[in-house]
XYZ file of C-alpha atoms in Angstrom:
161
model
C -0.923 -28.831 17.710
C -5.051 -27.978 18.128
C -4.773 -30.393 14.166
C -2.958 -33.121 16.555
C -5.030 -32.661 19.331
C -8.359 -32.517 17.301
C -8.324 -35.199 14.557
C -8.575 -39.272 15.306
C -5.880 -39.684 12.555
C -2.594 -38.095 11.652
C -2.198 -38.120 8.055
C 0.732 -40.843 8.150
C -1.598 -43.558 9.497
C -2.634 -44.580 6.349
C 0.800 -44.892 4.921
C 2.527 -46.215 7.975
C -1.394 -49.071 8.310
C -0.875 -49.818 4.954
C 2.426 -51.014 5.120
C 2.099 -53.346 7.897
C -1.027 -54.356 6.427
C 0.925 -55.982 3.698
C 3.619 -57.461 5.230
C 3.195 -60.548 6.016
C 3.897 -61.053 9.898
C 0.670 -61.484 11.317
C 1.572 -59.741 15.375
C 3.104 -56.385 13.981
C 0.622 -55.330 12.381
C -2.572 -56.154 15.751
C 1.193 -54.350 17.697
C 0.443 -51.194 15.397
C -2.857 -51.403 15.274
C -3.449 -51.791 18.927
C -0.603 -48.104 19.518
C -3.106 -46.516 17.362
C -5.838 -47.805 19.101
C -4.491 -46.990 22.845
C -3.063 -43.510 21.837
C -6.068 -41.333 22.935
C -7.582 -43.238 25.856
C -4.241 -44.785 27.281
C -1.329 -43.019 25.588
C 1.005 -45.410 28.761
C 0.379 -48.502 26.975
C 0.893 -46.559 23.582
C 4.943 -45.239 24.459
C 4.676 -49.389 25.383
C 2.870 -50.859 22.315
C 5.533 -48.207 20.078
C 8.783 -50.011 21.563
C 6.923 -53.517 20.875
C 6.319 -52.399 16.826
C 9.772 -52.111 16.793
C 11.418 -55.001 18.594
C 8.723 -57.456 16.827
C 9.601 -55.220 12.868
C 13.280 -56.250 14.519
C 13.383 -59.780 15.629
C 10.238 -60.505 12.578
C 14.130 -59.640 10.358
C 16.395 -61.410 12.440
C 14.247 -64.311 12.889
C 13.826 -64.489 8.702
C 17.043 -63.572 8.702
C 18.242 -66.727 10.653
C 20.135 -63.473 12.960
C 20.811 -65.062 16.751
C 19.529 -62.814 18.888
C 19.463 -63.352 22.615
C 15.870 -63.238 24.314
C 17.034 -60.755 26.708
C 18.257 -57.867 23.776
C 17.088 -54.268 24.552
C 15.483 -52.502 21.741
C 18.210 -50.719 20.985
C 20.554 -54.039 20.508
C 17.334 -55.729 18.795
C 18.177 -52.956 16.067
C 21.572 -53.352 15.129
C 21.624 -56.097 14.263
C 18.639 -55.733 11.884
C 19.731 -52.702 10.206
C 22.464 -54.460 10.469
C 21.167 -57.327 8.165
C 19.307 -54.931 6.080
C 21.764 -52.731 5.746
C 20.295 -50.399 6.002
C 23.371 -49.436 9.618
C 24.648 -46.758 9.371
C 27.859 -47.468 9.119
C 26.874 -49.625 5.623
C 25.671 -45.990 4.234
C 28.660 -43.945 2.182
C 26.822 -41.032 1.056
C 26.590 -38.100 4.233
C 23.248 -37.948 4.451
C 22.209 -41.432 3.790
C 23.991 -42.080 6.920
C 22.892 -39.333 8.944
C 19.611 -40.534 8.269
C 20.074 -44.139 9.239
C 21.659 -42.892 12.569
C 17.733 -41.774 13.546
C 16.684 -45.332 13.181
C 19.739 -46.320 15.546
C 18.633 -42.917 18.158
C 15.648 -42.842 18.683
C 15.518 -46.896 18.597
C 16.649 -45.354 22.226
C 14.921 -43.189 23.140
C 11.755 -44.758 22.024
C 12.411 -47.055 24.338
C 13.963 -44.724 27.500
C 10.425 -42.748 26.886
C 8.641 -46.359 26.797
C 10.362 -47.021 30.727
C 10.113 -43.454 31.814
C 6.228 -43.380 30.630
C 4.977 -46.004 29.498
C 2.611 -49.094 31.076
C 5.407 -51.689 31.682
C 7.201 -50.803 35.255
C 5.499 -49.353 38.544
C 5.984 -45.585 38.702
C 5.295 -45.182 42.302
C 3.107 -42.674 43.954
C 4.726 -39.675 42.244
C 3.981 -41.046 38.204
C 4.427 -38.764 35.822
C 2.450 -38.779 32.188
C 3.407 -38.058 29.373
C 2.015 -35.537 27.655
C -0.252 -35.653 24.011
C 1.532 -34.623 22.228
C 4.881 -36.412 22.382
C 3.056 -40.329 22.904
C 1.996 -38.552 19.494
C 5.767 -38.244 18.251
C 6.911 -42.000 19.425
C 4.382 -43.685 17.799
C 5.022 -41.478 14.131
C 8.247 -42.753 14.938
C 9.072 -46.109 15.400
C 5.898 -46.178 12.285
C 8.554 -44.412 10.637
C 11.145 -45.848 11.805
C 9.051 -49.752 10.845
C 8.150 -48.471 7.484
C 11.150 -48.154 6.458
C 12.536 -51.055 8.337
C 9.347 -53.451 6.904
C 10.205 -51.662 3.245
C 14.171 -52.442 3.657
C 13.049 -56.264 4.113
C 10.960 -56.096 1.504
C 12.681 -54.769 -0.959
C 15.948 -57.615 -0.355
C 13.465 -60.324 -0.764
C 12.041 -59.867 -4.022
C 15.409 -58.414 -5.456
């Protein structure tokens, strides 16, 4: 934990950032950058930006796939549709370990959405505002970035195939 708390960057930051810059979705790259910038100084904002990152990626995939979604769709709903569009939905997998890995994308989106609702800065908190611990904020950022990276790379692979 001391390493994570002292370092300004996390080993996965560079790889995820490279993927975000390579895709032509400016909003995705800017949301990722915002997430990283807020990590230490505004953890609640970083949590909210992590969820927004996944929403952006899902919506870009769905838009480019001409798949309709509701403007009020939740992140888990968007993720489910986007994963299906890029053939990464667990129900589309036959190999057990791949099915489990892709299932982590679905459950990760749900957990990030729940975490944002509790700890992000997009809802009023009242008097007993709970602050997220840095280790949990880091985990949410890394998880959202990793899921987004996988989805972008799979989408890019499908487009070029």
